[in-house]
Short mmCIF file of C-alpha atoms in Angstrom, two decimals:
data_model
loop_
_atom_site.label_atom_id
_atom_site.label_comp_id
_atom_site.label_asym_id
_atom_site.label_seq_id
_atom_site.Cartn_x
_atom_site.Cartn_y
_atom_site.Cartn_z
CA UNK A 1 16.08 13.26 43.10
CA UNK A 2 14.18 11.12 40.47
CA UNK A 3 11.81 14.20 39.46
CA UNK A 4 14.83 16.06 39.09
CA UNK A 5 16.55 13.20 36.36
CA UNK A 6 13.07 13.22 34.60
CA UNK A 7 12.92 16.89 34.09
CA UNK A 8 16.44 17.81 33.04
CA UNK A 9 19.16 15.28 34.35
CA UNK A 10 20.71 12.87 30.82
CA UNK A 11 20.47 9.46 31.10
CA UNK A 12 23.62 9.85 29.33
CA UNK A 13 24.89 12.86 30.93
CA UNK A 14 28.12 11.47 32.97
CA UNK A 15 30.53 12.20 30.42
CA UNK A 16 29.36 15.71 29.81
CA UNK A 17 30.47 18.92 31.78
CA UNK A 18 28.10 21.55 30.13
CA UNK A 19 24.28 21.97 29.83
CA UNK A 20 22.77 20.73 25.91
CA UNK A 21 22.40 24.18 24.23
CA UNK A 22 18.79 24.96 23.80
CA UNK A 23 18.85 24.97 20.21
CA UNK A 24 20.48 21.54 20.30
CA UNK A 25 17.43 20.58 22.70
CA UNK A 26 14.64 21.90 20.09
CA UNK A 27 16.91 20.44 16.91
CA UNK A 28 17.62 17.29 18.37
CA UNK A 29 14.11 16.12 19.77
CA UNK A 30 12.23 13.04 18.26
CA UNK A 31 9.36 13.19 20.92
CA UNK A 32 6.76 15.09 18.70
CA UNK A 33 6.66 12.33 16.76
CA UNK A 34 8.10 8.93 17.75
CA UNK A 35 5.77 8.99 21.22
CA UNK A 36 3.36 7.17 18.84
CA UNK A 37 6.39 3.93 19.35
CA UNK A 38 5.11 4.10 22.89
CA UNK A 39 3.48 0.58 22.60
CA UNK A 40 6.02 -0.79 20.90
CA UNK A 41 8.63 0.65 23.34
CA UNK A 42 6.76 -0.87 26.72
CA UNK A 43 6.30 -4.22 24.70
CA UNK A 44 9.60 -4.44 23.71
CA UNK A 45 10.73 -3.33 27.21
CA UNK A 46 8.36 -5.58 28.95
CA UNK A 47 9.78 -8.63 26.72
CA UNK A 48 13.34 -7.57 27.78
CA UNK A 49 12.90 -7.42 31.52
CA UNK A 50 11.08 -10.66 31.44
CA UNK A 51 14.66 -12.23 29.58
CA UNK A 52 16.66 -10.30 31.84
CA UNK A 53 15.22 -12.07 35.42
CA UNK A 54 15.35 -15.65 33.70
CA UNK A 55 19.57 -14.49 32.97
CA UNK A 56 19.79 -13.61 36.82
CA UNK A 57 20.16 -9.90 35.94
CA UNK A 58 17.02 -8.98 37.48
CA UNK A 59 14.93 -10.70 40.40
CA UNK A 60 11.42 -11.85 40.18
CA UNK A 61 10.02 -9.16 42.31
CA UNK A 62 12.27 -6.38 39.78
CA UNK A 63 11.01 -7.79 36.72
CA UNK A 64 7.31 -8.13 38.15
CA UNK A 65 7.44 -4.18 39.14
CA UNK A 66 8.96 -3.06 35.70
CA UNK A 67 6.25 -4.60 34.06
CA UNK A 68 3.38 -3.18 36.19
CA UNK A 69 5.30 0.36 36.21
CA UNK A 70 5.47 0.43 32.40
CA UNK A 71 1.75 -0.96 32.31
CA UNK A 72 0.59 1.88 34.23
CA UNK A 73 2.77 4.57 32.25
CA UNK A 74 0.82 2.81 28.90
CA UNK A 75 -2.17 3.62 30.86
CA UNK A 76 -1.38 7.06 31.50
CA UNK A 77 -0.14 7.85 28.26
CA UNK A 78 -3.55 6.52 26.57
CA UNK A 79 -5.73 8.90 28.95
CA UNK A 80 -3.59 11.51 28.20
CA UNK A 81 -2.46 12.33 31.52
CA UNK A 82 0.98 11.50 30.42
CA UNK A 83 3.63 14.54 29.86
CA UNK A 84 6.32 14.28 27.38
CA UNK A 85 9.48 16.18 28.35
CA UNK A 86 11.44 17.39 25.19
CA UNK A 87 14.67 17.70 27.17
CA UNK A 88 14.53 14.10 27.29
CA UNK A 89 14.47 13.37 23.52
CA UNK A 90 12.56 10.71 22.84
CA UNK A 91 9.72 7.98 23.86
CA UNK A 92 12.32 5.89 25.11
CA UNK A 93 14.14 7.83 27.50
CA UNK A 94 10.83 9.62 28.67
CA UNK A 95 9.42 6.20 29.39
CA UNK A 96 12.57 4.76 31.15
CA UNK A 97 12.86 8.19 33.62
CA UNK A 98 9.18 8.19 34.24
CA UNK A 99 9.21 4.85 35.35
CA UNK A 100 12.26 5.04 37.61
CA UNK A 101 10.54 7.99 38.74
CA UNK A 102 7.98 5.37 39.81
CA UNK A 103 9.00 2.17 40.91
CA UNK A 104 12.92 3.36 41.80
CA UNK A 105 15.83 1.91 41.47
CA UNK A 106 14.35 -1.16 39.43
CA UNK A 107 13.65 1.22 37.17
CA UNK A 108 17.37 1.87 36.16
CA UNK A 109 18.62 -1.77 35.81
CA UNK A 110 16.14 -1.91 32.94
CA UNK A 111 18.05 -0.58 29.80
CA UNK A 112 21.19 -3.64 30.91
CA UNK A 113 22.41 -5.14 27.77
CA UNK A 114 20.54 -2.68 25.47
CA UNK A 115 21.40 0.59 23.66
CA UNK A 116 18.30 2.61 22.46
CA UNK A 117 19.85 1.85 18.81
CA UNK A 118 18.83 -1.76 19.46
CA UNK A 119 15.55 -0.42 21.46
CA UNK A 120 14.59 1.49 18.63
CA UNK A 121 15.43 -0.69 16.04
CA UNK A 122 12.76 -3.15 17.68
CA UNK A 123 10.04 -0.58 18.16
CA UNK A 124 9.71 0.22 14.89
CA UNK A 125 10.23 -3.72 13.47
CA UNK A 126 7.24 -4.25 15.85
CA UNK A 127 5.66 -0.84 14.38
CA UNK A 128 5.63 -1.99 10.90
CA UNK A 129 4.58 -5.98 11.71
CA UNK A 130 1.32 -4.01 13.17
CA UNK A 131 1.33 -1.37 10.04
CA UNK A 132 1.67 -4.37 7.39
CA UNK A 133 -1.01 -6.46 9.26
CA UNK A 134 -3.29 -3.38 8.44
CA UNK A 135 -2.11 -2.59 5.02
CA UNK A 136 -2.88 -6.06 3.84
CA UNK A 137 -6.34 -6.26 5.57
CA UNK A 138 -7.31 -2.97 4.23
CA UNK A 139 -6.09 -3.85 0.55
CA UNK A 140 -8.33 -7.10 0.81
CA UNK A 141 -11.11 -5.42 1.78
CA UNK A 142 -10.96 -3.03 -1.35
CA UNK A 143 -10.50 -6.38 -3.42
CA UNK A 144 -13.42 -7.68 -2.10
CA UNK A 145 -15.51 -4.41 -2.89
CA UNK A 146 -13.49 -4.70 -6.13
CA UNK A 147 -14.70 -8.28 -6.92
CA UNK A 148 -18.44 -7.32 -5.44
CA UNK A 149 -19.35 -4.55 -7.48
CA UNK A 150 -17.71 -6.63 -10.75
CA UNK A 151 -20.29 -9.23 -10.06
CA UNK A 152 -23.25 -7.69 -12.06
CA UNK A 153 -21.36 -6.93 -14.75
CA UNK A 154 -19.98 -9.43 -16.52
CA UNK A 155 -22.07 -9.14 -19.36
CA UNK A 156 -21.49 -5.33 -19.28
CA UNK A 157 -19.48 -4.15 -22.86
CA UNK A 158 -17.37 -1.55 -23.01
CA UNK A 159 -14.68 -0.36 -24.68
CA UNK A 160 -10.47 -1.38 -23.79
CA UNK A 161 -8.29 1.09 -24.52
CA UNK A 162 -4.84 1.64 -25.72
CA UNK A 163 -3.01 5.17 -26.13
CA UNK A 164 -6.27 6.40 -24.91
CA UNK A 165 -8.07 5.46 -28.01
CA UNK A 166 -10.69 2.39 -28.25
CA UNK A 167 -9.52 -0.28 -29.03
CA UNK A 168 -11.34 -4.06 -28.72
CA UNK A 169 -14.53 -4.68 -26.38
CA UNK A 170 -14.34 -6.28 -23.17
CA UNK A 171 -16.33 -6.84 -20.22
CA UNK A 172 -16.60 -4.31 -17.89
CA UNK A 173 -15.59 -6.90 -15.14
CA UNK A 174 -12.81 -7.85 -16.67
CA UNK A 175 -11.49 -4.48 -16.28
CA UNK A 176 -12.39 -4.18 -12.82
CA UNK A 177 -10.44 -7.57 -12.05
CA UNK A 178 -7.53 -6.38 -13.93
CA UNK A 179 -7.57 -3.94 -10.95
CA UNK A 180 -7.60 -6.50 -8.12
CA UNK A 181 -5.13 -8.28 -9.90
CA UNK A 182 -2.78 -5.26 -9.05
CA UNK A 183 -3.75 -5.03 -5.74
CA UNK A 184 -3.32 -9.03 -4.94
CA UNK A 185 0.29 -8.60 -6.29
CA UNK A 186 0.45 -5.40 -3.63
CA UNK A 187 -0.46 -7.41 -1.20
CA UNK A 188 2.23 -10.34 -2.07
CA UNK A 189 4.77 -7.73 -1.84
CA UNK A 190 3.80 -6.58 1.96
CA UNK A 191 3.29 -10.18 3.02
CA UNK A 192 7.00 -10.70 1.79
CA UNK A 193 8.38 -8.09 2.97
CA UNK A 194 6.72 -8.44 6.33
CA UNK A 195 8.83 -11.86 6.16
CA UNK A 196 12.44 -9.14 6.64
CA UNK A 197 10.23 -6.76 9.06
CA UNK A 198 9.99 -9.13 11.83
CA UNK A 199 13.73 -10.03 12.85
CA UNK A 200 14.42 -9.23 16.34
CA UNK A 201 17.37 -6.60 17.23
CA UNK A 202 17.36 -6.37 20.52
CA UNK A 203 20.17 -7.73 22.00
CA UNK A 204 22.84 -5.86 19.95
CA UNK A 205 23.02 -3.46 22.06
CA UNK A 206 24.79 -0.01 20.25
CA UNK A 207 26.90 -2.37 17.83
CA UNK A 208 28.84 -5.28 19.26
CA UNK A 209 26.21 -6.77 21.02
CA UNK A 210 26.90 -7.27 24.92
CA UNK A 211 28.84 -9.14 27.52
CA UNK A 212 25.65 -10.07 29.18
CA UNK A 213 24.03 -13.54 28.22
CA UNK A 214 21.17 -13.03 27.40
CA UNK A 215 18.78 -15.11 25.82
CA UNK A 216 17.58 -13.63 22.20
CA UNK A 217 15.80 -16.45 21.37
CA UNK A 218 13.26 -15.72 24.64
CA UNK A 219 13.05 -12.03 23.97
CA UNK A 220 12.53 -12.85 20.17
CA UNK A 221 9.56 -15.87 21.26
CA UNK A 222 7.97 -13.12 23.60
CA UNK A 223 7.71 -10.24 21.07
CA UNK A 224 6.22 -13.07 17.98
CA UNK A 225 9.52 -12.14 16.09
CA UNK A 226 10.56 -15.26 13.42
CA UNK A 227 14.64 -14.92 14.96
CA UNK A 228 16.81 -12.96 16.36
CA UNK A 229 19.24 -11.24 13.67
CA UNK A 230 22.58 -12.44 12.97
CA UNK A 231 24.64 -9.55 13.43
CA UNK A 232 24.87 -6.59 15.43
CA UNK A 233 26.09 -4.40 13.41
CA UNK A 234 23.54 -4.98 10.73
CA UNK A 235 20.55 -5.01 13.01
CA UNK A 236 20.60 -1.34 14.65
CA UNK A 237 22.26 0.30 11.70
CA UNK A 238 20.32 -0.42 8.30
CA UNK A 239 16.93 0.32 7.41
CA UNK A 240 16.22 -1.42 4.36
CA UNK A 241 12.87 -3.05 5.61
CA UNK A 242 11.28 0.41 5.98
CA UNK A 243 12.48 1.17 2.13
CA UNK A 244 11.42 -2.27 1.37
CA UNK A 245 7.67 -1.40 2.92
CA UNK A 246 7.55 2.39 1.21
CA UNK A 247 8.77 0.76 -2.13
CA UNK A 248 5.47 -1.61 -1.58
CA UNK A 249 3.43 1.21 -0.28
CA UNK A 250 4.62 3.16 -3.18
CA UNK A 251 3.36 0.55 -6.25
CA UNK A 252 -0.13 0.17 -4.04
CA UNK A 253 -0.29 4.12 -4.19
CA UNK A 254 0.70 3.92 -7.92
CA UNK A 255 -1.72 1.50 -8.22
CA UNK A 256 -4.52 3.83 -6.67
CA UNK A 257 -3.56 6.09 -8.85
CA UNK A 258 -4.03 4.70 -11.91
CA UNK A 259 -8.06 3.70 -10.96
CA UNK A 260 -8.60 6.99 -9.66
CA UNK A 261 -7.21 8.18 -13.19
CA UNK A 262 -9.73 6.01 -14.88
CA UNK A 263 -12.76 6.67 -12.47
CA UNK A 264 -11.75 10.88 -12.87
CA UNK A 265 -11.80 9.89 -16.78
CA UNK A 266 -15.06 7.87 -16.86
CA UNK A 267 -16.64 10.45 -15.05
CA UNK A 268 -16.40 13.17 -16.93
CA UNK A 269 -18.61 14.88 -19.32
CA UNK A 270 -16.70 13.74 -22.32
CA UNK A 271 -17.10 10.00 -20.80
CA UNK A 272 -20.18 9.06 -18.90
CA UNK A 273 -19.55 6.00 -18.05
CA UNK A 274 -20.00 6.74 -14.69
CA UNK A 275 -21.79 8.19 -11.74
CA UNK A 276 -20.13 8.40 -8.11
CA UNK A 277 -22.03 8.89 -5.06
CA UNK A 278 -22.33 11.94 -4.16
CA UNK A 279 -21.00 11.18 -0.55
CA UNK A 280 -17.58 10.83 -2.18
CA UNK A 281 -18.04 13.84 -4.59
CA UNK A 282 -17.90 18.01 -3.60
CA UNK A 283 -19.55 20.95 -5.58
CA UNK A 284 -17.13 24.34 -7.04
CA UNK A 285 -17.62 27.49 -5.24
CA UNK A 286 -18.64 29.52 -7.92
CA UNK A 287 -20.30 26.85 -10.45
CA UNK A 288 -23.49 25.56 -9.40
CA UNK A 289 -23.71 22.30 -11.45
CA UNK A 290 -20.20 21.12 -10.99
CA UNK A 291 -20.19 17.58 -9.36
CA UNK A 292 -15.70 16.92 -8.52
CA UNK A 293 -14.49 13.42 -7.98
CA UNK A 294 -12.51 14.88 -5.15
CA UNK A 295 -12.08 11.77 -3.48
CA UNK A 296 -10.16 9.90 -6.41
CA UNK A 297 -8.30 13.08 -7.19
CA UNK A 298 -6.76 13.14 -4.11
CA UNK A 299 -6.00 9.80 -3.53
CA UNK A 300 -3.76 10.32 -6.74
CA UNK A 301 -2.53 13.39 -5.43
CA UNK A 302 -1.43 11.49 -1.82
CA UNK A 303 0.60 9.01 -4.15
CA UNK A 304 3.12 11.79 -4.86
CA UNK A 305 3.69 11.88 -1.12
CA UNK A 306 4.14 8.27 -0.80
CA UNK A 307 6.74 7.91 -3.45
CA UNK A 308 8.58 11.14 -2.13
CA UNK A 309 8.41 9.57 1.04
CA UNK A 310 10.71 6.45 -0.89
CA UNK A 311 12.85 8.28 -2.13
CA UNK A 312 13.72 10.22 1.09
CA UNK A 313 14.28 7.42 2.82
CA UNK A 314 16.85 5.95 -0.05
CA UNK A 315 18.39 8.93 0.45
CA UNK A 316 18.63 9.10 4.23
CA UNK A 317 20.72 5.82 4.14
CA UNK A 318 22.52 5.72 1.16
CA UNK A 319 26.25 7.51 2.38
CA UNK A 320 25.90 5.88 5.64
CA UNK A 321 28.83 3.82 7.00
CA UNK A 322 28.13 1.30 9.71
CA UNK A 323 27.17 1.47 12.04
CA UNK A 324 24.14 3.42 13.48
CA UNK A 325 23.91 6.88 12.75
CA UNK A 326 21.60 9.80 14.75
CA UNK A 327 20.71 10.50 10.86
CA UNK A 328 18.15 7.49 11.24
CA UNK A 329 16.42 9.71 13.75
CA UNK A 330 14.95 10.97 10.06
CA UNK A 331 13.53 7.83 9.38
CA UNK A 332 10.29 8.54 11.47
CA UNK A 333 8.38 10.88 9.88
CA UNK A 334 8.52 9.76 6.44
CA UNK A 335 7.62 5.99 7.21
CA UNK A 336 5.03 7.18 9.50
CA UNK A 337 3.70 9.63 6.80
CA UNK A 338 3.40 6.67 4.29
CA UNK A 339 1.60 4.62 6.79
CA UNK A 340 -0.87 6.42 7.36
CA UNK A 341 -1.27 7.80 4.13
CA UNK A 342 -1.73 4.81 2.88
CA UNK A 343 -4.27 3.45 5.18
CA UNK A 344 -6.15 6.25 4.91
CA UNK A 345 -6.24 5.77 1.02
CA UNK A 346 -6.90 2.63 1.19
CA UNK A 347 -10.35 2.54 3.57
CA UNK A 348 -11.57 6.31 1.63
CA UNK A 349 -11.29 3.90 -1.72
CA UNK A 350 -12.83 0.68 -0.45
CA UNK A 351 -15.37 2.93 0.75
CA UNK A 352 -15.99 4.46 -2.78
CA UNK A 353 -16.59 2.01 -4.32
CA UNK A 354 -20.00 0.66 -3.54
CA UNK A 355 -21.18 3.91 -4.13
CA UNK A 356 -19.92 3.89 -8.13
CA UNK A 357 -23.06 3.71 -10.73
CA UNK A 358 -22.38 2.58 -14.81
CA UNK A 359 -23.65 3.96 -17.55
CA UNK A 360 -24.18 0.46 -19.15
CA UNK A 361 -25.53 1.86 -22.20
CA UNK A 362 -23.21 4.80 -22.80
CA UNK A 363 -19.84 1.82 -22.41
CA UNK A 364 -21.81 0.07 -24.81
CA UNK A 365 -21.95 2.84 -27.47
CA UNK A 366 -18.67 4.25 -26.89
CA UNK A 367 -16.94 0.63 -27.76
CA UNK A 368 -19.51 0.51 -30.71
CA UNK A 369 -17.82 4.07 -31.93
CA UNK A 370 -14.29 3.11 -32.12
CA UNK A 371 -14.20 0.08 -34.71
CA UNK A 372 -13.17 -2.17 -31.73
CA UNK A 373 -13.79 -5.12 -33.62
CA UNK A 374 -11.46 -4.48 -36.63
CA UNK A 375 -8.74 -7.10 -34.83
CA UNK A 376 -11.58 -9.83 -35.11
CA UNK A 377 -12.24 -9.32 -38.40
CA UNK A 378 -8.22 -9.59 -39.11
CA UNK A 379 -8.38 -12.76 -37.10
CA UNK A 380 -11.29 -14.11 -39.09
CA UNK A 381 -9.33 -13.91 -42.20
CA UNK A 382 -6.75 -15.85 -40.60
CA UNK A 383 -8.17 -18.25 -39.80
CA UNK A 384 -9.71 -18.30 -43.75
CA UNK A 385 -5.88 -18.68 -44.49
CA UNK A 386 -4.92 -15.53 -45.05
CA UNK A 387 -1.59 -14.19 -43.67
CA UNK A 388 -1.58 -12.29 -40.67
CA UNK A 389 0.15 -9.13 -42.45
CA UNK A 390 -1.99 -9.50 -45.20
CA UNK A 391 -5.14 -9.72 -43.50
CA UNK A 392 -4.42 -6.73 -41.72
CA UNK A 393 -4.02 -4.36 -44.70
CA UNK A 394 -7.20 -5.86 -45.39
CA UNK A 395 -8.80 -4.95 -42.55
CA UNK A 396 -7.04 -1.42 -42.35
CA UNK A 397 -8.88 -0.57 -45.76
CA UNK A 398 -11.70 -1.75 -44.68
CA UNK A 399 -11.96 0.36 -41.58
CA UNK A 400 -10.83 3.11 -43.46
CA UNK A 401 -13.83 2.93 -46.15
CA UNK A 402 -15.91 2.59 -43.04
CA UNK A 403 -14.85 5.96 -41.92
CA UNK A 404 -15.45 7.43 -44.90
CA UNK A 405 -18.99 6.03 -45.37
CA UNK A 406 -19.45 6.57 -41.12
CA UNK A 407 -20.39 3.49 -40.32
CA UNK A 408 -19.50 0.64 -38.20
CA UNK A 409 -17.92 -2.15 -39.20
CA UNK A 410 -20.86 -4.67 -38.27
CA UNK A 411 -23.18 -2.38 -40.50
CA UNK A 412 -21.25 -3.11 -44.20
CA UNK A 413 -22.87 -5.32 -46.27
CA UNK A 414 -21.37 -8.24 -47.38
CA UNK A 415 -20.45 -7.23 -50.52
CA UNK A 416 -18.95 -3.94 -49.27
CA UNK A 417 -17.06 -6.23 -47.13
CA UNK A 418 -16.35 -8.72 -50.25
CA UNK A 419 -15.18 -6.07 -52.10
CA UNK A 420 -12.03 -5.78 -49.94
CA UNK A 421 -11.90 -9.56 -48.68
CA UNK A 422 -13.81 -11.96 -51.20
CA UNK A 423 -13.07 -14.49 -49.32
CA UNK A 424 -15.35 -13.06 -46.58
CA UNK A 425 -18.39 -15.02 -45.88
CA UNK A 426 -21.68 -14.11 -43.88
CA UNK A 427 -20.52 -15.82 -40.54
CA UNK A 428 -18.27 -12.77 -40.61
CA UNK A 429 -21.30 -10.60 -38.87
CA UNK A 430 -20.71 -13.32 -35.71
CA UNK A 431 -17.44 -11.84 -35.30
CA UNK A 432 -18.00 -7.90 -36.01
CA UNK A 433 -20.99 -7.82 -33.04
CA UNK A 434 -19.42 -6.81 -29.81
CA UNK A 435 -20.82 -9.55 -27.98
CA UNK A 436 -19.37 -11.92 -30.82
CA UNK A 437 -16.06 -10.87 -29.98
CA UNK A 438 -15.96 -10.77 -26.44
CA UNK A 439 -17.02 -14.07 -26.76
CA UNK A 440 -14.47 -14.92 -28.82
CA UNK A 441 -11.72 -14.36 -26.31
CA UNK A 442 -12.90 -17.37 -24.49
CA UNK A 443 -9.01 -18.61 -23.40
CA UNK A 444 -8.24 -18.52 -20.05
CA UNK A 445 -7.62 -14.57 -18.68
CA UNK A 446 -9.41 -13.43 -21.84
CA UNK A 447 -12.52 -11.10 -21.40
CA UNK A 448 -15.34 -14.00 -22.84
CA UNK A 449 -18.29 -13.96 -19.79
CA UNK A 450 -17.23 -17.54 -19.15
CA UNK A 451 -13.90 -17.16 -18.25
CA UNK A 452 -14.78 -14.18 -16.38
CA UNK A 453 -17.34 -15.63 -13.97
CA UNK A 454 -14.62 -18.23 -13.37
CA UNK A 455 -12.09 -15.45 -12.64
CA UNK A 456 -14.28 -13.85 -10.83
CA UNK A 457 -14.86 -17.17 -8.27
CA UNK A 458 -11.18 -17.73 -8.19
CA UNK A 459 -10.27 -14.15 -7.02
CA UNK A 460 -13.60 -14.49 -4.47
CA UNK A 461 -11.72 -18.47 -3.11
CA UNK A 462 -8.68 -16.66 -2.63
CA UNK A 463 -10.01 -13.83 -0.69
CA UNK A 464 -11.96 -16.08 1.45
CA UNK A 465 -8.50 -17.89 1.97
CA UNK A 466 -6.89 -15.63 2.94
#
């Protein structure tokens, strides 16, 4: 009799007088993909059978076999000896009939004071907890990668850029830490919204909650969750802590994006300023010499899929009325893509990294090329007393005689210089040098070597804090 309820039989099935069409059966299914909740499920079932036989609603001896039936189905599902029936729907209900199946009628007392909209609204709070744990290691990692390879090359020059165009020198690891500075602010965002992820469900039951006691606060303590939530209707019916995580995962995979942008930039052909390993690099078909960035080009290609994934879920809940509706079945396969999407982005890029080579020289001549210094010289008039606005038509005449005669700034002589600006002395060449006006920018998150060794340490003390 309990073979036959685990290979057609509802759990649910009393009311109903006719067989699920199988269309229904094929439409309806979640198995395919939320049997990955499996750990979550037995954890969270564990936890709620341990809460129920402190209430009085199950004996010792029930709880004790509940837990070492659903231990043994966790061990049978991770050899893979486990088999998923579709007619049952989902992880939960192919868990709960195997392990009546098993240890009898034990088995069915389990799902008292619960509704799988509470059940499932707990496996994936516990999901996520897990999936932000990983996020946030993995991010750090590629910070610390980040902050390594910046090390050596604080003293490297190359060119900033805005629009594109070059526009003052800076150091090449100040660039780089401009980076991690995304990435600590991604990780702020998951550790916050990890904060809304772990509230505890269980113990609203479908919507109302139950007439059962239980105790929340035990369940809640067993499963690590900071409280139980407040109400019942709330807790099984919205997901805003999965659109909360894919808005985070989104900005990290923007984020991503944007570097792999600049590394697919830098290089190129018309760049240089960089070499990647060829580990993280694939050839053309046709063209012999080509050398692709693959790796970085589809990293920014996967952020597409995250942000899609965003807005599918905003979608998904935005005409729903409360309470829970089967259209959350559909919040799965998005949040799972975007997990591991992510993750997978995440150790592919960390693992990049190291392998990246600079051009030192060729950064060095490209910020020599595009008259990066011209704001200095603007600011060195300044501070000679010269109005801002004026010293910058000054300086825009300048440059453009420069063009004209093709040559760098640093290279006029003084009275070419004089001729536009007589106020301009010769401690004007200690400001036109690249190094003079990285230097310069000696405040604190400016690009001057000093402040960006002490960056540097700071961003290494926090890692190693957290």
């Amino acid at each position: 009799m309990a073979n036959q309820q685990r290979t057609g039989k509802k759990p649910w099935g009393g009311r109903f007088t006719e067989a699920t069409d199988e269309l229904v059966e094929a439409f309806t299914e979640s198995i395919s993909f939320d049997a990955r909740l499996y750990r979550q499920d037995i954890q969270g079932s564990i936890a709620h059978s341990q809460m129920l036989a402190k209430i009085g609603v199950l004996s010792d001896q029930e709880a004790a076999d509940i837990e070492q039936g659903l231990l043994r189905i966790q061990e049978q599902i991770e050899a893979d000896t486990f088999t998923w029936l579709t007619e049952l729907e989902d992880v939960h209900m192919n868990i709960e009939a195997r392990l009546t199946e098993d240890i009898g009628d034990a088995g069915k007392k389990l799902h008292t004071g619960r509704s799988r909209n509470d059940q499932v609204a707990t496996d994936i709070r516990l999901y996520m907890r897990e999936a932000s744990d990983q996020v946030v290691q993995l991010i750090q990692q590629l910070q610390l990668a980040l902050v390594t390879l910046a090390d050596n090359e604080v003293d490297t020059i190359m060119p900033g850029f805005t629009h594109l165009q070059v526009a003052q020198p800076i150091s090449l690891a100040h660039h780089l830490l401009a980076w991690n500075e995304m990435l600590e602010r991604d990780v702020e965002r998951v550790i916050d919204c990890r904060k809304r992820i772990n509230v505890m469900p269980l113990g609203s039951a479908a919507l109302a909650g139950t007439s059962f006691a239980l105790d929340r606060d035990l369940t809640c303590e067993l499963l690590g969750f900071d409280r139980p939530t407040r109400n019942s209707l709330d807790a099984v019916s919205d997901r805003d802590f999965l659109i909360e995580f894919a808005s985070a995962a989104s900005l990290a995979m923007m984020h991503l994006s944007r570097m792999c942008e600049e590394l697919i930039l830098w290089a190129s052909e018309s760049y240089k300023f960089i070499e990647i390993g060829d580990a993280f690099c694939t050839g053309s078909s046709i063209m012999p010499q080509k050398k692709n960035p693959d790796i970085a080009e589809i990293v920014r290609g996967k952020s597409a899929r995250v942000i899609g994934n965003l807005h599918a879920l905003l979608v998904l809940m935005k005409s729903q009325p409360l309470a829970y509706n089967r259209d959350n079945q559909e919040d799965k396969e998005p949040i799972f893509d975007t997990v591991d999407t992510l993750l997978a982005s995440l150790q592919v890029f960390a693992a990049m990294i190291p392998s990246i080579r600079f051009n030192r020289d060729r950064m060095y001549q490209a910020a020599l090329k595009g008259y990066a210094t011209a704001t200095d010289l603007a600011e060195y008039l300044v501070r000679l007393h010269v109005p801002f606005r004026d010293a910058h038509e000054i300086v825009g005449n300048t440059v453009h005689y420069a063009i004209e005669q093709n040559k760098p700034l640093s290279d006029l002589s003084l009275n070419e210089l004089q001729s536009f600006g007589p106020m301009i002395q010769d401690d004007v060449y200690d400001v036109l040098t690249l190094e003079g006006s990285i230097n310069s920018r000696a405040h604190f998150g400016g690009t001057a070597p000093a402040r960006v060794r002490e960056a540097l340490d700071a961003a290494r003390t926090r890692l190693q804090t957290d």
